[in-house]
Amino acid sequence: MNKSQSHIDKIGWQFDNTYTKLPDNMFSKLSPIPVEAPEVVIFNHTLSKEMGLDFSNINNEDLALIFSGNLLPKGSETIAQAYAGHQFGHFTMLGDGRAIVIGEHISKNNKRFDIQFKGSGKTPYSRNADGRAALGPMLREYIVSEAMHDLGIPTTRSLAVVKTGETVMRETPLQGAILTRVASSHIRVGTFQYTVFSKDKNDLKIFFDYTIKRHYPHIKNSKNPAIELLKIVIEKQIKLVTDWMRVGFIHGVMNTDNMAISGETIDYGPCAFMDTYDPETVFSSIDYHGRYAYFNQPSITRWNLERFAESLVPLIDDNKDKAVEIATEIINSFAEKYKKNWFEMMQKKLGLIGEESKDENLIIDLLSWMHQNKADYTNTFCFLMNENIQENKIYQNQEFISWKNQWQERLKLHNNSPEKSLKLMRLANPLVIPRNHKVEEALSAATNNNDLTKIRKLLKVLQNPYKNNSEIADYQYAPPPSNEKYKTFCGT
C-alpha cells in the first residue's frame, strides 16, 4: 500500500453501496477516467466534518487525486445510474452522461449520502458528449447549492471542485473540472419512469421497494405504500417549490430527471435568482417559450408529479382504471395544497399573524405593484423590515405608501406586535441572495485569473443570509440597468 492510499484509508469513509444490488440494467459499473493534472480549487471543510470525514492529514496533492477520481477510497463502487426523463416535455431514455457515483457513505449519525463525481468522463449514457465538465459551471453549482443550504432549502451539497488540467471544448476551449456532489440519493422521478419502460416488469417493484427502504421506511407496512409514497413526494415537492418562490430562485431546467424523490433541489445548470420582480422571468438560454419561468414552477412541479403518478399506477392497484382514478384524485389535491403553502409563506414574508379575508388581496396588490414598478423582489421585503438598503427611492411611490399603510393596519390585528411580525419576517426573508452579477464576477475572477478571493468572500457572505452584518451591503444591490438580458446555460 502506498503512502497516499494509507492516508486516504484513515479519512473515515464508511461505504455501504446498496444501489449496486439492484438489477444490472439500472446502472453501469465503470471507473472515472483518470485526468492529467488534478488540482484542488475549493474544498468544503464544513460539509466534510458534518459527514464525519477527517481530511486534516491529507495534503492538497492527495486531495486532488481523491476528488478527481484518480485515487479512489477503499470501499467505493463506481457506477453511472440509468434513468429516463421528460426534457422540455419530451420523453427520452437517459442516464448519468458525465457523472459517476463512487459510493454511499454512512455518517456517524447514520445518515446515508451518495458521493458523486460530476465531469468524470464518458459513460454508456453520454451519447455524443465528452463526459467532462467546465470549471465555471462546476463552481456555479458549488456556490448556489451551498447558498441554498444556508437559505434553509433542501438541496444537494458540494464537497469539492478540482481542476483536471485538461481542456474541454464548448463554443470556446475551457478549463476542465470535476465537482463532488453529495445527495441523500440520486433517485429521480425519471428513475421510476425508466423502470416502467424496462424489459423486466419486476424492476418497478424492486426499485419501489428499494426507494421505500432507503428514504421512507415508515410507510413500508402501510395499507398501500404506493399511494403513501405519491402523497409524501407531493408534499415534499410542494414545500420545495414554495421555498424556491420565497427566495426568488428559478431552477431553469425542471425536467422529470431533475426532480428528486428525496425533495432536494438537484442539478444547478441554468439556475439563477430573480432581481426585479417579474413572474415571467426566464434565464435559461434554451427555454425559448418560458416553460420553466418563475411563475410556471408550481405548475411544472404538478406536471412532473403527474408523470411520477403514472409510473406508480401498476403498484397502486391491479385494476388499471381504479389505479388511475386514485392517482388522479391525489394529484388533483396539488393545487389547493400548493396555494395553502404559498399563502402561508407569503403571510410570513409580510409578518401577518392569523388570517383575514383581505390578506390575499394585500399580497397580490404588493406583487402587482412590484411588477409594475420593476421593484427588486428581495429588497422590497428588506425595506419592509426596516433594513437600510440602497436605491430605496422607489418606495416613496404614492401607491406603495398607500399599500404600506393598509399593511401596517393589518399588522395590528390578532394581538400582534411589531416585534412578533419582525421575527416572523426575518425567518422568511433573506437579506442577501446569490445575486447573478456577483456570481458572474466571482466566476470570472476564478476562471480567467485563477483568483478565488471573490468566490470565498461571496460564500462567506451567503453563509448567514438572514442576519445583517457589515459585509453584506455590497451584495444586496441589483445590477445596473442593461439592455442585455442575463442568460444562463446548462454547462454541459
mmCIF file of N, CA, C and O in Angstrom, residues 290-348:
data_model
loop_
_atom_site.group_PDB
_atom_site.id
_atom_site.type_symbol
_atom_site.label_atom_id
_atom_site.label_comp_id
_atom_site.label_asym_id
_atom_site.label_seq_id
_atom_site.Cartn_x
_atom_site.Cartn_y
_atom_site.Cartn_z
ATOM 1 N N GLY A 290 -40.514 29.895 -22.166
ATOM 2 C CA GLY A 290 -40.804 30.175 -20.762
ATOM 3 C C GLY A 290 -41.439 29.016 -20.011
ATOM 4 O O GLY A 290 -42.140 29.230 -19.015
ATOM 5 N N ARG A 291 -41.189 27.800 -20.480
ATOM 6 C CA ARG A 291 -41.765 26.637 -19.794
ATOM 7 C C ARG A 291 -41.371 26.614 -18.315
ATOM 8 O O ARG A 291 -42.192 26.284 -17.458
ATOM 9 N N TYR A 292 -40.137 26.970 -18.032
ATOM 10 C CA TYR A 292 -39.646 26.898 -16.653
ATOM 11 C C TYR A 292 -39.459 28.285 -16.032
ATOM 12 O O TYR A 292 -38.584 28.485 -15.190
ATOM 13 N N ALA A 293 -40.285 29.238 -16.446
ATOM 14 C CA ALA A 293 -40.254 30.590 -15.875
ATOM 15 C C ALA A 293 -40.617 30.545 -14.397
ATOM 16 O O ALA A 293 -41.220 29.571 -13.910
ATOM 17 N N TYR A 294 -40.287 31.618 -13.691
ATOM 18 C CA TYR A 294 -40.537 31.699 -12.244
ATOM 19 C C TYR A 294 -41.971 31.308 -11.885
ATOM 20 O O TYR A 294 -42.192 30.413 -11.070
ATOM 21 N N PHE A 295 -42.958 31.931 -12.515
ATOM 22 C CA PHE A 295 -44.347 31.687 -12.126
ATOM 23 C C PHE A 295 -44.869 30.334 -12.615
ATOM 24 O O PHE A 295 -45.912 29.866 -12.156
ATOM 25 N N ASN A 296 -44.146 29.697 -13.535
ATOM 26 C CA ASN A 296 -44.566 28.384 -14.030
ATOM 27 C C ASN A 296 -44.058 27.231 -13.167
ATOM 28 O O ASN A 296 -44.464 26.079 -13.364
ATOM 29 N N GLN A 297 -43.169 27.509 -12.229
ATOM 30 C CA GLN A 297 -42.546 26.422 -11.456
ATOM 31 C C GLN A 297 -43.558 25.555 -10.698
ATOM 32 O O GLN A 297 -43.429 24.324 -10.705
ATOM 33 N N PRO A 298 -44.584 26.138 -10.076
ATOM 34 C CA PRO A 298 -45.583 25.281 -9.416
ATOM 35 C C PRO A 298 -46.326 24.365 -10.380
ATOM 36 O O PRO A 298 -46.519 23.172 -10.100
ATOM 37 N N SER A 299 -46.730 24.897 -11.542
ATOM 38 C CA SER A 299 -47.493 24.062 -12.490
ATOM 39 C C SER A 299 -46.609 22.986 -13.105
ATOM 40 O O SER A 299 -47.077 21.864 -13.371
ATOM 41 N N ILE A 300 -45.333 23.287 -13.307
ATOM 42 C CA ILE A 300 -44.412 22.270 -13.819
ATOM 43 C C ILE A 300 -44.158 21.201 -12.751
ATOM 44 O O ILE A 300 -44.040 20.005 -13.066
ATOM 45 N N THR A 301 -44.106 21.615 -11.509
ATOM 46 C CA THR A 301 -43.978 20.643 -10.412
ATOM 47 C C THR A 301 -45.137 19.660 -10.460
ATOM 48 O O THR A 301 -44.949 18.448 -10.353
ATOM 49 N N ARG A 302 -46.336 20.189 -10.619
ATOM 50 C CA ARG A 302 -47.511 19.313 -10.723
ATOM 51 C C ARG A 302 -47.388 18.402 -11.948
ATOM 52 O O ARG A 302 -47.673 17.203 -11.863
ATOM 53 N N TRP A 303 -46.985 18.959 -13.082
ATOM 54 C CA TRP A 303 -46.859 18.162 -14.314
ATOM 55 C C TRP A 303 -45.887 17.014 -14.098
ATOM 56 O O TRP A 303 -46.152 15.870 -14.485
ATOM 57 N N ASN A 304 -44.761 17.301 -13.466
ATOM 58 C CA ASN A 304 -43.771 16.256 -13.187
ATOM 59 C C ASN A 304 -44.333 15.201 -12.245
ATOM 60 O O ASN A 304 -44.060 14.007 -12.395
ATOM 61 N N LEU A 305 -45.096 15.649 -11.251
ATOM 62 C CA LEU A 305 -45.698 14.707 -10.300
ATOM 63 C C LEU A 305 -46.756 13.828 -10.975
ATOM 64 O O LEU A 305 -46.955 12.673 -10.578
ATOM 65 N N GLU A 306 -47.404 14.358 -11.986
ATOM 66 C CA GLU A 306 -48.337 13.533 -12.766
ATOM 67 C C GLU A 306 -47.587 12.392 -13.450
ATOM 68 O O GLU A 306 -48.068 11.249 -13.501
ATOM 69 N N ARG A 307 -46.394 12.694 -13.971
ATOM 70 C CA ARG A 307 -45.568 11.660 -14.600
ATOM 71 C C ARG A 307 -45.123 10.630 -13.558
ATOM 72 O O ARG A 307 -45.030 9.440 -13.848
ATOM 73 N N PHE A 308 -44.829 11.093 -12.352
ATOM 74 C CA PHE A 308 -44.466 10.174 -11.277
ATOM 75 C C PHE A 308 -45.644 9.268 -10.929
ATOM 76 O O PHE A 308 -45.489 8.047 -10.776
ATOM 77 N N ALA A 309 -46.834 9.855 -10.847
ATOM 78 C CA ALA A 309 -48.045 9.078 -10.541
ATOM 79 C C ALA A 309 -48.296 8.014 -11.611
ATOM 80 O O ALA A 309 -48.657 6.872 -11.307
ATOM 81 N N GLU A 310 -48.071 8.379 -12.871
ATOM 82 C CA GLU A 310 -48.236 7.408 -13.967
ATOM 83 C C GLU A 310 -47.302 6.216 -13.785
ATOM 84 O O GLU A 310 -47.686 5.071 -14.045
ATOM 85 N N SER A 311 -46.091 6.486 -13.311
ATOM 86 C CA SER A 311 -45.127 5.407 -13.093
ATOM 87 C C SER A 311 -45.591 4.450 -11.997
ATOM 88 O O SER A 311 -45.277 3.255 -12.029
ATOM 89 N N LEU A 312 -46.320 4.990 -11.022
ATOM 90 C CA LEU A 312 -46.743 4.174 -9.879
ATOM 91 C C LEU A 312 -48.057 3.430 -10.099
ATOM 92 O O LEU A 312 -48.434 2.596 -9.272
ATOM 93 N N VAL A 313 -48.736 3.738 -11.189
ATOM 94 C CA VAL A 313 -50.062 3.140 -11.443
ATOM 95 C C VAL A 313 -50.070 1.619 -11.274
ATOM 96 O O VAL A 313 -50.955 1.057 -10.613
ATOM 97 N N PRO A 314 -49.088 0.875 -11.837
ATOM 98 C CA PRO A 314 -49.119 -0.593 -11.680
ATOM 99 C C PRO A 314 -49.025 -1.057 -10.218
ATOM 100 O O PRO A 314 -49.406 -2.187 -9.910
ATOM 101 N N LEU A 315 -48.526 -0.201 -9.340
ATOM 102 C CA LEU A 315 -48.356 -0.582 -7.933
ATOM 103 C C LEU A 315 -49.507 -0.095 -7.051
ATOM 104 O O LEU A 315 -49.647 -0.546 -5.917
ATOM 105 N N ILE A 316 -50.309 0.808 -7.572
ATOM 106 C CA ILE A 316 -51.406 1.363 -6.774
ATOM 107 C C ILE A 316 -52.573 0.384 -6.700
ATOM 108 O O ILE A 316 -53.158 0.178 -5.640
ATOM 109 N N ASP A 317 -52.890 -0.233 -7.838
ATOM 110 C CA ASP A 317 -53.981 -1.220 -7.861
ATOM 111 C C ASP A 317 -53.841 -2.086 -9.099
ATOM 112 O O ASP A 317 -53.393 -1.609 -10.153
ATOM 113 N N ASP A 318 -54.224 -3.364 -8.972
ATOM 114 C CA ASP A 318 -54.166 -4.285 -10.119
ATOM 115 C C ASP A 318 -55.120 -3.868 -11.227
ATOM 116 O O ASP A 318 -54.883 -4.142 -12.403
ATOM 117 N N ASN A 319 -56.219 -3.229 -10.831
ATOM 118 C CA ASN A 319 -57.170 -2.710 -11.807
ATOM 119 C C ASN A 319 -56.668 -1.338 -12.272
ATOM 120 O O ASN A 319 -56.663 -0.374 -11.507
ATOM 121 N N LYS A 320 -56.228 -1.260 -13.509
ATOM 122 C CA LYS A 320 -55.591 -0.040 -14.011
ATOM 123 C C LYS A 320 -56.515 1.180 -13.923
ATOM 124 O O LYS A 320 -56.093 2.266 -13.516
ATOM 125 N N ASP A 321 -57.788 0.999 -14.295
ATOM 126 C CA ASP A 321 -58.722 2.129 -14.258
ATOM 127 C C ASP A 321 -58.891 2.662 -12.833
ATOM 128 O O ASP A 321 -58.920 3.873 -12.612
ATOM 129 N N LYS A 322 -58.967 1.741 -11.890
ATOM 130 C CA LYS A 322 -59.114 2.147 -10.488
ATOM 131 C C LYS A 322 -57.845 2.850 -10.009
ATOM 132 O O LYS A 322 -57.908 3.869 -9.303
ATOM 133 N N ALA A 323 -56.688 2.309 -10.412
ATOM 134 C CA ALA A 323 -55.410 2.914 -10.019
ATOM 135 C C ALA A 323 -55.289 4.334 -10.556
ATOM 136 O O ALA A 323 -54.852 5.249 -9.847
ATOM 137 N N VAL A 324 -55.685 4.524 -11.826
ATOM 138 C CA VAL A 324 -55.630 5.855 -12.439
ATOM 139 C C VAL A 324 -56.572 6.816 -11.715
ATOM 140 O O VAL A 324 -56.225 7.981 -11.458
ATOM 141 N N GLU A 325 -57.734 6.322 -11.354
ATOM 142 C CA GLU A 325 -58.708 7.154 -10.637
ATOM 143 C C GLU A 325 -58.143 7.605 -9.278
ATOM 144 O O GLU A 325 -58.254 8.775 -8.901
ATOM 145 N N ILE A 326 -57.518 6.680 -8.562
ATOM 146 C CA ILE A 326 -56.931 7.001 -7.252
ATOM 147 C C ILE A 326 -55.793 8.012 -7.414
ATOM 148 O O ILE A 326 -55.724 9.010 -6.687
ATOM 149 N N ALA A 327 -54.906 7.735 -8.379
ATOM 150 C CA ALA A 327 -53.763 8.624 -8.604
ATOM 151 C C ALA A 327 -54.219 10.023 -9.017
ATOM 152 O O ALA A 327 -53.669 11.036 -8.552
ATOM 153 N N THR A 328 -55.242 10.071 -9.873
ATOM 154 C CA THR A 328 -55.766 11.366 -10.338
ATOM 155 C C THR A 328 -56.325 12.179 -9.185
ATOM 156 O O THR A 328 -56.088 13.398 -9.084
ATOM 157 N N GLU A 329 -57.049 11.517 -8.315
ATOM 158 C CA GLU A 329 -57.623 12.216 -7.156
ATOM 159 C C GLU A 329 -56.522 12.801 -6.263
ATOM 160 O O GLU A 329 -56.629 13.929 -5.775
ATOM 161 N N ILE A 330 -55.445 12.035 -6.082
ATOM 162 C CA ILE A 330 -54.330 12.517 -5.248
ATOM 163 C C ILE A 330 -53.639 13.702 -5.919
ATOM 164 O O ILE A 330 -53.350 14.713 -5.281
ATOM 165 N N ILE A 331 -53.392 13.573 -7.222
ATOM 166 C CA ILE A 331 -52.733 14.654 -7.960
ATOM 167 C C ILE A 331 -53.598 15.918 -7.954
ATOM 168 O O ILE A 331 -53.082 17.046 -7.864
ATOM 169 N N ASN A 332 -54.910 15.737 -8.035
ATOM 170 C CA ASN A 332 -55.818 16.892 -8.062
ATOM 171 C C ASN A 332 -55.814 17.683 -6.757
ATOM 172 O O ASN A 332 -56.331 18.807 -6.710
ATOM 173 N N SER A 333 -55.220 17.107 -5.711
ATOM 174 C CA SER A 333 -55.125 17.839 -4.442
ATOM 175 C C SER A 333 -53.972 18.843 -4.460
ATOM 176 O O SER A 333 -53.844 19.662 -3.546
ATOM 177 N N PHE A 334 -53.151 18.760 -5.504
ATOM 178 C CA PHE A 334 -51.953 19.595 -5.570
ATOM 179 C C PHE A 334 -52.278 21.085 -5.491
ATOM 180 O O PHE A 334 -51.670 21.825 -4.709
ATOM 181 N N ALA A 335 -53.205 21.541 -6.317
ATOM 182 C CA ALA A 335 -53.470 22.981 -6.436
ATOM 183 C C ALA A 335 -53.846 23.598 -5.099
ATOM 184 O O ALA A 335 -53.292 24.627 -4.695
ATOM 185 N N GLU A 336 -54.759 22.964 -4.400
ATOM 186 C CA GLU A 336 -55.201 23.503 -3.108
ATOM 187 C C GLU A 336 -54.068 23.474 -2.076
ATOM 188 O O GLU A 336 -53.870 24.435 -1.327
ATOM 189 N N LYS A 337 -53.315 22.366 -2.069
ATOM 190 C CA LYS A 337 -52.215 22.250 -1.099
ATOM 191 C C LYS A 337 -51.119 23.267 -1.391
ATOM 192 O O LYS A 337 -50.570 23.879 -0.472
ATOM 193 N N TYR A 338 -50.799 23.447 -2.672
ATOM 194 C CA TYR A 338 -49.765 24.419 -3.012
ATOM 195 C C TYR A 338 -50.213 25.827 -2.642
ATOM 196 O O TYR A 338 -49.446 26.590 -2.049
ATOM 197 N N LYS A 339 -51.453 26.172 -2.976
ATOM 198 C CA LYS A 339 -51.936 27.523 -2.671
ATOM 199 C C LYS A 339 -51.879 27.787 -1.172
ATOM 200 O O LYS A 339 -51.490 28.881 -0.739
ATOM 201 N N LYS A 340 -52.245 26.796 -0.375
ATOM 202 C CA LYS A 340 -52.205 26.937 1.086
ATOM 203 C C LYS A 340 -50.765 27.185 1.549
ATOM 204 O O LYS A 340 -50.499 28.092 2.356
ATOM 205 N N ASN A 341 -49.822 26.390 1.025
ATOM 206 C CA ASN A 341 -48.412 26.550 1.394
ATOM 207 C C ASN A 341 -47.873 27.909 0.954
ATOM 208 O O ASN A 341 -47.167 28.585 1.714
ATOM 209 N N TRP A 342 -48.196 28.292 -0.280
ATOM 210 C CA TRP A 342 -47.725 29.570 -0.808
ATOM 211 C C TRP A 342 -48.292 30.734 -0.008
ATOM 212 O O TRP A 342 -47.568 31.676 0.357
ATOM 213 N N PHE A 343 -49.573 30.668 0.302
ATOM 214 C CA PHE A 343 -50.244 31.742 1.051
ATOM 215 C C PHE A 343 -49.627 31.881 2.443
ATOM 216 O O PHE A 343 -49.336 32.995 2.898
ATOM 217 N N GLU A 344 -49.407 30.747 3.120
ATOM 218 C CA GLU A 344 -48.786 30.793 4.449
ATOM 219 C C GLU A 344 -47.364 31.348 4.371
ATOM 220 O O GLU A 344 -46.929 32.085 5.257
ATOM 221 N N MET A 345 -46.636 30.994 3.314
ATOM 222 C CA MET A 345 -45.289 31.508 3.125
ATOM 223 C C MET A 345 -45.314 33.022 2.937
ATOM 224 O O MET A 345 -44.522 33.761 3.548
ATOM 225 N N MET A 346 -46.230 33.524 2.112
ATOM 226 C CA MET A 346 -46.321 34.958 1.870
ATOM 227 C C MET A 346 -46.774 35.706 3.122
ATOM 228 O O MET A 346 -46.337 36.844 3.370
ATOM 229 N N GLN A 347 -47.627 35.105 3.909
ATOM 230 C CA GLN A 347 -48.013 35.716 5.186
ATOM 231 C C GLN A 347 -46.788 35.915 6.074
ATOM 232 O O GLN A 347 -46.628 36.957 6.722
ATOM 233 N N LYS A 348 -45.915 34.900 6.106
ATOM 234 C CA LYS A 348 -44.699 35.009 6.914
ATOM 235 C C LYS A 348 -43.782 36.096 6.370
ATOM 236 O O LYS A 348 -43.167 36.849 7.132
#
